[in-house]
Amino acid sequence: TTGKQIWDAKYAPLGAINYGIGGDRTEHVIWRIDNGELDGLRPQLVVVYIGSNNLPTHSNNSEIVRGVDTVITKIHEKVPSANILLVGFFPRGDMNPVSDLLRRVISISDTLEPMPCSPSLDRINEELYMGDKLHLNLDGSNLAQNPWTPQIRNEQWWLDRHQQILNSTASLGSQIKIVFIGSSLVENWANEGRPVWEANYAPLGAINYGPWRDRTEHVLWRIANGELDGLTPKVVVVYIGSNNVPVNTVDDIVRA
């Protein structure tokens, strides 16, 4: 499946198991729990994503929330020592009008724990979804990870920029006294803001490490992969996190 490479890299090594069945609604998961799927297990964590498929068949939001609550109660009964992470609904665009459906998703997720993948109630971000506008593609699956988990970007220009930064780190070394690191608002100093940069920061030994549209997880990957290795700057100026706003909660962004 689309997210398998993420699963194999991030979750399988932690001893995770996937008990998701396509099309299941809350009542199906309740039946499965009652019929032995968790019997004898002692997991440290149970991650729950259920209820989205109830949207087309249940017009009453409170019924869906009650179904999700019953699932959580059943899990507590079966594995009382486990922590439970309840994931809020992702936006979905397989029904019309899309805006009404998304408003219901947001309404229910406010009761649960929202993990938004779209900045707008009137549309989903189709770049993050498969053709059914329901299941996340690889990019969407990447976004669904925590923003404090280091993550590479596979665009060639970004990889080239990373290599350029590594080259600067290796060649300039001790000459670098100030590091500006972050996203496009940092990078902008080297473009539209270049006259200001050249007049005020370059003479101080500053270097600009700000690729366009980076999020916290990308900067974490870059740091883990050598961009600051061997440097001894006096100051590191950080601007990062604004690109996480459309896809992560405030608490998660702050933690990252």
PDB file of C-alpha atoms in Angstrom:
ATOM      1  CA  THR A   1       0.000   0.000   0.000  1.00  0.00           C
ATOM      2  CA  THR A   2       0.989   3.658  -0.338  1.00  0.00           C
ATOM      3  CA  GLY A   3       2.214   4.122   3.228  1.00  0.00           C
ATOM      4  CA  LYS A   4       4.014   0.786   3.515  1.00  0.00           C
ATOM      5  CA  GLN A   5       7.500   2.223   3.132  1.00  0.00           C
ATOM      6  CA  ILE A   6       6.775   4.651   5.977  1.00  0.00           C
ATOM      7  CA  TRP A   7       5.331   1.824   8.064  1.00  0.00           C
ATOM      8  CA  ASP A   8       8.333  -0.425   7.450  1.00  0.00           C
ATOM      9  CA  ALA A   9      10.790   2.360   8.251  1.00  0.00           C
ATOM     10  CA  LYS A  10       9.106   3.998  11.243  1.00  0.00           C
ATOM     11  CA  TYR A  11       6.630   1.684  12.931  1.00  0.00           C
ATOM     12  CA  ALA A  12       7.443  -1.966  12.226  1.00  0.00           C
ATOM     13  CA  PRO A  13      10.816  -1.671  14.028  1.00  0.00           C
ATOM     14  CA  LEU A  14       8.913  -0.535  17.134  1.00  0.00           C
ATOM     15  CA  GLY A  15       6.903  -3.758  17.220  1.00  0.00           C
ATOM     16  CA  ALA A  16       3.768  -2.278  15.670  1.00  0.00           C
ATOM     17  CA  ILE A  17       0.961  -4.350  14.134  1.00  0.00           C
ATOM     18  CA  ASN A  18      -1.683  -3.082  11.714  1.00  0.00           C
ATOM     19  CA  TYR A  19      -5.274  -4.142  12.410  1.00  0.00           C
ATOM     20  CA  GLY A  20      -6.985  -1.858   9.910  1.00  0.00           C
ATOM     21  CA  ILE A  21      -9.697  -3.229   7.602  1.00  0.00           C
ATOM     22  CA  GLY A  22     -10.906  -1.171   4.670  1.00  0.00           C
ATOM     23  CA  GLY A  23     -14.449   0.151   4.988  1.00  0.00           C
ATOM     24  CA  ASP A  24     -14.839  -0.630   8.684  1.00  0.00           C
ATOM     25  CA  ARG A  25     -17.075   1.540  10.811  1.00  0.00           C
ATOM     26  CA  THR A  26     -17.169   1.859  14.589  1.00  0.00           C
ATOM     27  CA  GLU A  27     -19.657  -1.007  14.964  1.00  0.00           C
ATOM     28  CA  HIS A  28     -17.345  -3.351  13.070  1.00  0.00           C
ATOM     29  CA  VAL A  29     -14.341  -2.554  15.261  1.00  0.00           C
ATOM     30  CA  ILE A  30     -16.488  -3.045  18.365  1.00  0.00           C
ATOM     31  CA  TRP A  31     -17.459  -6.503  17.072  1.00  0.00           C
ATOM     32  CA  ARG A  32     -13.842  -7.349  16.293  1.00  0.00           C
ATOM     33  CA  ILE A  33     -12.693  -6.362  19.791  1.00  0.00           C
ATOM     34  CA  ASP A  34     -15.526  -8.377  21.335  1.00  0.00           C
ATOM     35  CA  ASN A  35     -14.473 -11.366  19.250  1.00  0.00           C
ATOM     36  CA  GLY A  36     -10.874 -11.713  20.283  1.00  0.00           C
ATOM     37  CA  GLU A  37      -8.636  -9.421  18.244  1.00  0.00           C
ATOM     38  CA  LEU A  38      -6.984  -7.918  21.325  1.00  0.00           C
ATOM     39  CA  ASP A  39      -7.231 -10.956  23.598  1.00  0.00           C
ATOM     40  CA  GLY A  40      -3.963 -11.756  25.339  1.00  0.00           C
ATOM     41  CA  LEU A  41      -2.122  -8.701  24.043  1.00  0.00           C
ATOM     42  CA  ARG A  42      -0.191  -6.312  26.276  1.00  0.00           C
ATOM     43  CA  PRO A  43       0.721  -3.370  24.045  1.00  0.00           C
ATOM     44  CA  GLN A  44       2.194  -0.182  25.419  1.00  0.00           C
ATOM     45  CA  LEU A  45       0.203   1.917  22.961  1.00  0.00           C
ATOM     46  CA  VAL A  46      -2.964   1.512  20.877  1.00  0.00           C
ATOM     47  CA  VAL A  47      -3.445   4.015  18.039  1.00  0.00           C
ATOM     48  CA  VAL A  48      -7.091   4.353  17.001  1.00  0.00           C
ATOM     49  CA  TYR A  49      -8.472   5.829  13.783  1.00  0.00           C
ATOM     50  CA  ILE A  50     -12.141   4.982  13.343  1.00  0.00           C
ATOM     51  CA  GLY A  51     -15.451   6.666  12.602  1.00  0.00           C
ATOM     52  CA  SER A  52     -14.728   8.368   9.300  1.00  0.00           C
ATOM     53  CA  ASN A  53     -16.608   5.646   7.412  1.00  0.00           C
ATOM     54  CA  ASN A  54     -19.647   6.303   9.604  1.00  0.00           C
ATOM     55  CA  LEU A  55     -20.029   9.773   8.111  1.00  0.00           C
ATOM     56  CA  PRO A  56     -21.900   8.711   4.950  1.00  0.00           C
ATOM     57  CA  THR A  57     -24.346   6.511   6.900  1.00  0.00           C
ATOM     58  CA  HIS A  58     -24.886   8.410  10.158  1.00  0.00           C
ATOM     59  CA  SER A  59     -26.337  11.897   9.980  1.00  0.00           C
ATOM     60  CA  ASN A  60     -26.057  12.467  13.719  1.00  0.00           C
ATOM     61  CA  ASN A  61     -22.553  13.442  14.841  1.00  0.00           C
ATOM     62  CA  SER A  62     -23.283  12.445  18.431  1.00  0.00           C
ATOM     63  CA  GLU A  63     -23.916   8.857  17.307  1.00  0.00           C
ATOM     64  CA  ILE A  64     -20.485   8.709  15.694  1.00  0.00           C
ATOM     65  CA  VAL A  65     -18.792  10.172  18.758  1.00  0.00           C
ATOM     66  CA  ARG A  66     -20.646   7.645  20.932  1.00  0.00           C
ATOM     67  CA  GLY A  67     -19.425   4.846  18.664  1.00  0.00           C
ATOM     68  CA  VAL A  68     -15.826   6.042  18.913  1.00  0.00           C
ATOM     69  CA  ASP A  69     -16.179   6.351  22.680  1.00  0.00           C
ATOM     70  CA  THR A  70     -17.440   2.763  22.838  1.00  0.00           C
ATOM     71  CA  VAL A  71     -14.403   1.592  20.872  1.00  0.00           C
ATOM     72  CA  ILE A  72     -12.100   3.332  23.358  1.00  0.00           C
ATOM     73  CA  THR A  73     -13.985   1.842  26.305  1.00  0.00           C
ATOM     74  CA  LYS A  74     -13.699  -1.647  24.823  1.00  0.00           C
ATOM     75  CA  ILE A  75      -9.960  -1.209  24.288  1.00  0.00           C
ATOM     76  CA  HIS A  76      -9.529  -0.069  27.892  1.00  0.00           C
ATOM     77  CA  GLU A  77     -11.349  -3.188  29.049  1.00  0.00           C
ATOM     78  CA  LYS A  78      -9.173  -5.505  26.955  1.00  0.00           C
ATOM     79  CA  VAL A  79      -5.773  -3.852  27.487  1.00  0.00           C
ATOM     80  CA  PRO A  80      -6.126  -1.677  30.601  1.00  0.00           C
ATOM     81  CA  SER A  81      -2.406  -0.922  30.887  1.00  0.00           C
ATOM     82  CA  ALA A  82      -2.076   0.473  27.354  1.00  0.00           C
ATOM     83  CA  ASN A  83      -1.995   4.131  26.444  1.00  0.00           C
ATOM     84  CA  ILE A  84      -4.489   5.048  23.725  1.00  0.00           C
ATOM     85  CA  LEU A  85      -3.804   7.615  21.012  1.00  0.00           C
ATOM     86  CA  LEU A  86      -7.061   8.658  19.354  1.00  0.00           C
ATOM     87  CA  VAL A  87      -6.465  10.288  15.975  1.00  0.00           C
ATOM     88  CA  GLY A  88      -8.987  12.853  14.754  1.00  0.00           C
ATOM     89  CA  PHE A  89     -10.556  12.536  11.316  1.00  0.00           C
ATOM     90  CA  PHE A  90      -8.661  13.545   8.225  1.00  0.00           C
ATOM     91  CA  PRO A  91     -10.662  15.654   5.778  1.00  0.00           C
ATOM     92  CA  ARG A  92     -12.299  13.612   3.036  1.00  0.00           C
ATOM     93  CA  GLY A  93     -13.776  14.697  -0.265  1.00  0.00           C
ATOM     94  CA  ASP A  94     -15.662  11.650  -1.537  1.00  0.00           C
ATOM     95  CA  MET A  95     -19.112  13.121  -0.886  1.00  0.00           C
ATOM     96  CA  ASN A  96     -20.919  16.255  -2.046  1.00  0.00           C
ATOM     97  CA  PRO A  97     -21.149  18.923  -0.964  1.00  0.00           C
ATOM     98  CA  VAL A  98     -17.556  18.630   0.189  1.00  0.00           C
ATOM     99  CA  SER A  99     -17.766  21.687   2.426  1.00  0.00           C
ATOM    100  CA  ASP A 100     -20.646  20.250   4.464  1.00  0.00           C
ATOM    101  CA  LEU A 101     -18.804  16.973   4.962  1.00  0.00           C
ATOM    102  CA  LEU A 102     -15.612  18.715   6.026  1.00  0.00           C
ATOM    103  CA  ARG A 103     -17.510  20.851   8.518  1.00  0.00           C
ATOM    104  CA  ARG A 104     -18.841  17.665  10.085  1.00  0.00           C
ATOM    105  CA  VAL A 105     -15.332  16.199  10.176  1.00  0.00           C
ATOM    106  CA  ILE A 106     -13.987  19.291  11.929  1.00  0.00           C
ATOM    107  CA  SER A 107     -16.936  19.353  14.320  1.00  0.00           C
ATOM    108  CA  ILE A 108     -16.357  15.761  15.383  1.00  0.00           C
ATOM    109  CA  SER A 109     -12.577  16.137  15.470  1.00  0.00           C
ATOM    110  CA  ASP A 110     -12.937  19.049  17.873  1.00  0.00           C
ATOM    111  CA  THR A 111     -14.443  16.517  20.258  1.00  0.00           C
ATOM    112  CA  LEU A 112     -11.593  14.107  19.576  1.00  0.00           C
ATOM    113  CA  GLU A 113      -7.998  15.068  18.692  1.00  0.00           C
ATOM    114  CA  PRO A 114      -7.779  16.818  15.320  1.00  0.00           C
ATOM    115  CA  MET A 115      -4.928  16.180  12.896  1.00  0.00           C
ATOM    116  CA  PRO A 116      -5.813  18.542  10.041  1.00  0.00           C
ATOM    117  CA  CYS A 117      -4.502  17.924   6.524  1.00  0.00           C
ATOM    118  CA  SER A 118      -6.215  20.882   4.881  1.00  0.00           C
ATOM    119  CA  PRO A 119      -6.206  24.591   5.710  1.00  0.00           C
ATOM    120  CA  SER A 120      -9.714  25.056   4.303  1.00  0.00           C
ATOM    121  CA  LEU A 121     -13.162  23.786   5.261  1.00  0.00           C
ATOM    122  CA  ASP A 122     -14.311  24.126   1.662  1.00  0.00           C
ATOM    123  CA  ARG A 123     -11.867  21.762   0.028  1.00  0.00           C
ATOM    124  CA  ILE A 124      -9.344  19.070   0.727  1.00  0.00           C
ATOM    125  CA  ASN A 125      -5.746  19.371  -0.381  1.00  0.00           C
ATOM    126  CA  GLU A 126      -5.955  16.916  -3.273  1.00  0.00           C
ATOM    127  CA  GLU A 127      -2.164  16.765  -3.535  1.00  0.00           C
ATOM    128  CA  LEU A 128      -2.177  14.764  -0.299  1.00  0.00           C
ATOM    129  CA  TYR A 129      -4.802  12.208  -1.353  1.00  0.00           C
ATOM    130  CA  MET A 130      -5.239   9.259  -3.665  1.00  0.00           C
ATOM    131  CA  GLY A 131      -7.809   9.464  -6.434  1.00  0.00           C
ATOM    132  CA  ASP A 132     -10.672   8.500  -4.130  1.00  0.00           C
ATOM    133  CA  LYS A 133     -10.114  11.708  -2.117  1.00  0.00           C
ATOM    134  CA  LEU A 134     -10.359   9.555   0.987  1.00  0.00           C
ATOM    135  CA  HIS A 135      -7.049   7.751   1.490  1.00  0.00           C
ATOM    136  CA  LEU A 136      -3.770   9.595   1.900  1.00  0.00           C
ATOM    137  CA  ASN A 137      -1.068   9.189  -0.728  1.00  0.00           C
ATOM    138  CA  LEU A 138       2.627   9.041   0.144  1.00  0.00           C
ATOM    139  CA  ASP A 139       2.888  12.801   0.656  1.00  0.00           C
ATOM    140  CA  GLY A 140      -0.204  12.772   2.868  1.00  0.00           C
ATOM    141  CA  SER A 141       1.108   9.815   4.823  1.00  0.00           C
ATOM    142  CA  ASN A 142       4.350  11.686   5.392  1.00  0.00           C
ATOM    143  CA  LEU A 143       2.425  14.677   6.713  1.00  0.00           C
ATOM    144  CA  ALA A 144       0.508  12.451   9.096  1.00  0.00           C
ATOM    145  CA  GLN A 145       3.719  11.691  10.948  1.00  0.00           C
ATOM    146  CA  ASN A 146       4.737  13.736  13.954  1.00  0.00           C
ATOM    147  CA  PRO A 147       6.513  16.990  13.059  1.00  0.00           C
ATOM    148  CA  TRP A 148       9.358  16.095  15.429  1.00  0.00           C
ATOM    149  CA  THR A 149      10.202  12.964  13.413  1.00  0.00           C
ATOM    150  CA  PRO A 150      13.079  13.808  11.015  1.00  0.00           C
ATOM    151  CA  GLN A 151      11.903  13.552   7.421  1.00  0.00           C
ATOM    152  CA  ILE A 152      13.700  13.872   4.116  1.00  0.00           C
ATOM    153  CA  ARG A 153      12.199  15.639   1.115  1.00  0.00           C
ATOM    154  CA  ASN A 154      12.653  13.731  -2.126  1.00  0.00           C
ATOM    155  CA  GLU A 155      12.567  16.680  -4.538  1.00  0.00           C
ATOM    156  CA  GLN A 156      15.837  16.807  -6.444  1.00  0.00           C
ATOM    157  CA  TRP A 157      16.263  20.568  -6.005  1.00  0.00           C
ATOM    158  CA  TRP A 158      15.956  20.118  -2.233  1.00  0.00           C
ATOM    159  CA  LEU A 159      18.538  17.335  -2.176  1.00  0.00           C
ATOM    160  CA  ASP A 160      20.825  19.548  -4.267  1.00  0.00           C
ATOM    161  CA  ARG A 161      20.308  22.409  -1.820  1.00  0.00           C
ATOM    162  CA  HIS A 162      21.129  20.098   1.087  1.00  0.00           C
ATOM    163  CA  GLN A 163      24.357  19.087  -0.646  1.00  0.00           C
ATOM    164  CA  GLN A 164      25.168  22.742  -1.270  1.00  0.00           C
ATOM    165  CA  ILE A 165      24.723  23.444   2.435  1.00  0.00           C
ATOM    166  CA  LEU A 166      26.949  20.488   3.333  1.00  0.00           C
ATOM    167  CA  ASN A 167      29.600  21.856   0.987  1.00  0.00           C
ATOM    168  CA  SER A 168      29.385  25.284   2.630  1.00  0.00           C
ATOM    169  CA  THR A 169      29.695  23.734   6.073  1.00  0.00           C
ATOM    170  CA  ALA A 170      32.761  21.748   5.013  1.00  0.00           C
ATOM    171  CA  SER A 171      34.529  24.535   3.125  1.00  0.00           C
ATOM    172  CA  LEU A 172      33.809  27.537   5.359  1.00  0.00           C
ATOM    173  CA  GLY A 173      33.908  25.823   8.748  1.00  0.00           C
ATOM    174  CA  SER A 174      35.277  28.180  11.378  1.00  0.00           C
ATOM    175  CA  GLN A 175      34.569  31.226   9.209  1.00  0.00           C
ATOM    176  CA  ILE A 176      30.845  30.780   9.920  1.00  0.00           C
ATOM    177  CA  LYS A 177      29.948  32.865  12.973  1.00  0.00           C
ATOM    178  CA  ILE A 178      26.168  33.091  12.533  1.00  0.00           C
ATOM    179  CA  VAL A 179      23.866  30.409  11.101  1.00  0.00           C
ATOM    180  CA  PHE A 180      20.420  31.340   9.825  1.00  0.00           C
ATOM    181  CA  ILE A 181      18.471  28.083   9.546  1.00  0.00           C
ATOM    182  CA  GLY A 182      14.845  27.431   8.688  1.00  0.00           C
ATOM    183  CA  SER A 183      12.537  27.731   5.688  1.00  0.00           C
ATOM    184  CA  SER A 184      11.755  30.158   2.858  1.00  0.00           C
ATOM    185  CA  LEU A 185      11.586  33.220   5.110  1.00  0.00           C
ATOM    186  CA  VAL A 186      15.221  32.542   5.946  1.00  0.00           C
ATOM    187  CA  GLU A 187      16.089  31.774   2.338  1.00  0.00           C
ATOM    188  CA  ASN A 188      14.480  35.052   1.301  1.00  0.00           C
ATOM    189  CA  TRP A 189      17.468  36.921   2.735  1.00  0.00           C
ATOM    190  CA  ALA A 190      19.490  35.439  -0.125  1.00  0.00           C
ATOM    191  CA  ASN A 191      16.949  36.542  -2.747  1.00  0.00           C
ATOM    192  CA  GLU A 192      14.706  39.599  -2.373  1.00  0.00           C
ATOM    193  CA  GLY A 193      16.436  40.511   0.861  1.00  0.00           C
ATOM    194  CA  ARG A 194      19.941  40.064  -0.482  1.00  0.00           C
ATOM    195  CA  PRO A 195      20.970  43.760  -0.315  1.00  0.00           C
ATOM    196  CA  VAL A 196      20.083  43.794   3.384  1.00  0.00           C
ATOM    197  CA  TRP A 197      21.908  40.492   3.896  1.00  0.00           C
ATOM    198  CA  GLU A 198      25.057  41.668   2.136  1.00  0.00           C
ATOM    199  CA  ALA A 199      25.124  44.933   4.062  1.00  0.00           C
ATOM    200  CA  ASN A 200      24.268  43.703   7.544  1.00  0.00           C
ATOM    201  CA  TYR A 201      24.846  39.972   7.979  1.00  0.00           C
ATOM    202  CA  ALA A 202      27.429  38.688   5.510  1.00  0.00           C
ATOM    203  CA  PRO A 203      30.169  40.912   7.032  1.00  0.00           C
ATOM    204  CA  LEU A 204      29.487  39.234  10.387  1.00  0.00           C
ATOM    205  CA  GLY A 205      30.258  35.790   8.990  1.00  0.00           C
ATOM    206  CA  ALA A 206      26.617  34.741   8.564  1.00  0.00           C
ATOM    207  CA  ILE A 207      25.488  31.793   6.421  1.00  0.00           C
ATOM    208  CA  ASN A 208      21.975  31.180   5.071  1.00  0.00           C
ATOM    209  CA  TYR A 209      20.600  27.638   5.430  1.00  0.00           C
ATOM    210  CA  GLY A 210      16.940  28.161   4.534  1.00  0.00           C
ATOM    211  CA  PRO A 211      15.376  25.936   1.821  1.00  0.00           C
ATOM    212  CA  TRP A 212      11.951  26.934   0.555  1.00  0.00           C
ATOM    213  CA  ARG A 213       8.853  25.462   2.292  1.00  0.00           C
ATOM    214  CA  ASP A 214      10.720  23.399   4.866  1.00  0.00           C
ATOM    215  CA  ARG A 215       8.855  22.249   7.948  1.00  0.00           C
ATOM    216  CA  THR A 216      10.245  21.317  11.355  1.00  0.00           C
ATOM    217  CA  GLU A 217      10.705  17.662  10.416  1.00  0.00           C
ATOM    218  CA  HIS A 218      12.803  18.638   7.397  1.00  0.00           C
ATOM    219  CA  VAL A 219      15.129  20.855   9.425  1.00  0.00           C
ATOM    220  CA  LEU A 220      15.496  18.065  11.976  1.00  0.00           C
ATOM    221  CA  TRP A 221      16.532  15.709   9.172  1.00  0.00           C
ATOM    222  CA  ARG A 222      18.997  18.236   7.811  1.00  0.00           C
ATOM    223  CA  ILE A 223      20.605  18.740  11.213  1.00  0.00           C
ATOM    224  CA  ALA A 224      20.791  14.975  11.735  1.00  0.00           C
ATOM    225  CA  ASN A 225      22.453  14.636   8.339  1.00  0.00           C
ATOM    226  CA  GLY A 226      25.385  16.933   8.753  1.00  0.00           C
ATOM    227  CA  GLU A 227      24.431  20.516   7.986  1.00  0.00           C
ATOM    228  CA  LEU A 228      25.827  21.837  11.272  1.00  0.00           C
ATOM    229  CA  ASP A 229      28.559  19.251  11.820  1.00  0.00           C
ATOM    230  CA  GLY A 230      31.840  20.786  12.913  1.00  0.00           C
ATOM    231  CA  LEU A 231      30.547  24.354  13.084  1.00  0.00           C
ATOM    232  CA  THR A 232      31.167  26.595  16.091  1.00  0.00           C
ATOM    233  CA  PRO A 233      28.933  29.618  15.490  1.00  0.00           C
ATOM    234  CA  LYS A 234      28.352  32.255  18.126  1.00  0.00           C
ATOM    235  CA  VAL A 235      24.682  32.595  17.178  1.00  0.00           C
ATOM    236  CA  VAL A 236      22.109  30.371  15.451  1.00  0.00           C
ATOM    237  CA  VAL A 237      19.031  32.212  14.184  1.00  0.00           C
ATOM    238  CA  VAL A 238      16.042  29.893  13.735  1.00  0.00           C
ATOM    239  CA  TYR A 239      12.823  30.557  11.844  1.00  0.00           C
ATOM    240  CA  ILE A 240      10.772  27.396  11.376  1.00  0.00           C
ATOM    241  CA  GLY A 241       7.265  26.081  11.977  1.00  0.00           C
ATOM    242  CA  SER A 242       5.030  28.368   9.932  1.00  0.00           C
ATOM    243  CA  ASN A 243       4.817  25.773   7.144  1.00  0.00           C
ATOM    244  CA  ASN A 244       3.573  23.250   9.703  1.00  0.00           C
ATOM    245  CA  VAL A 245       0.514  25.357  10.516  1.00  0.00           C
ATOM    246  CA  PRO A 246      -1.743  23.892   7.782  1.00  0.00           C
ATOM    247  CA  VAL A 247      -0.915  20.296   8.705  1.00  0.00           C
ATOM    248  CA  ASN A 248      -0.118  20.026  12.431  1.00  0.00           C
ATOM    249  CA  THR A 249      -1.625  21.050  15.744  1.00  0.00           C
ATOM    250  CA  VAL A 250      -0.165  23.989  17.656  1.00  0.00           C
ATOM    251  CA  ASP A 251       1.021  21.754  20.503  1.00  0.00           C
ATOM    252  CA  ASP A 252       2.832  19.442  18.079  1.00  0.00           C
ATOM    253  CA  ILE A 253       4.510  22.364  16.308  1.00  0.00           C
ATOM    254  CA  VAL A 254       5.700  23.817  19.611  1.00  0.00           C
ATOM    255  CA  ARG A 255       7.058  20.437  20.682  1.00  0.00           C
ATOM    256  CA  ALA A 256       8.939  20.079  17.380  1.00  0.00           C
TER     257      ALA A 256
END
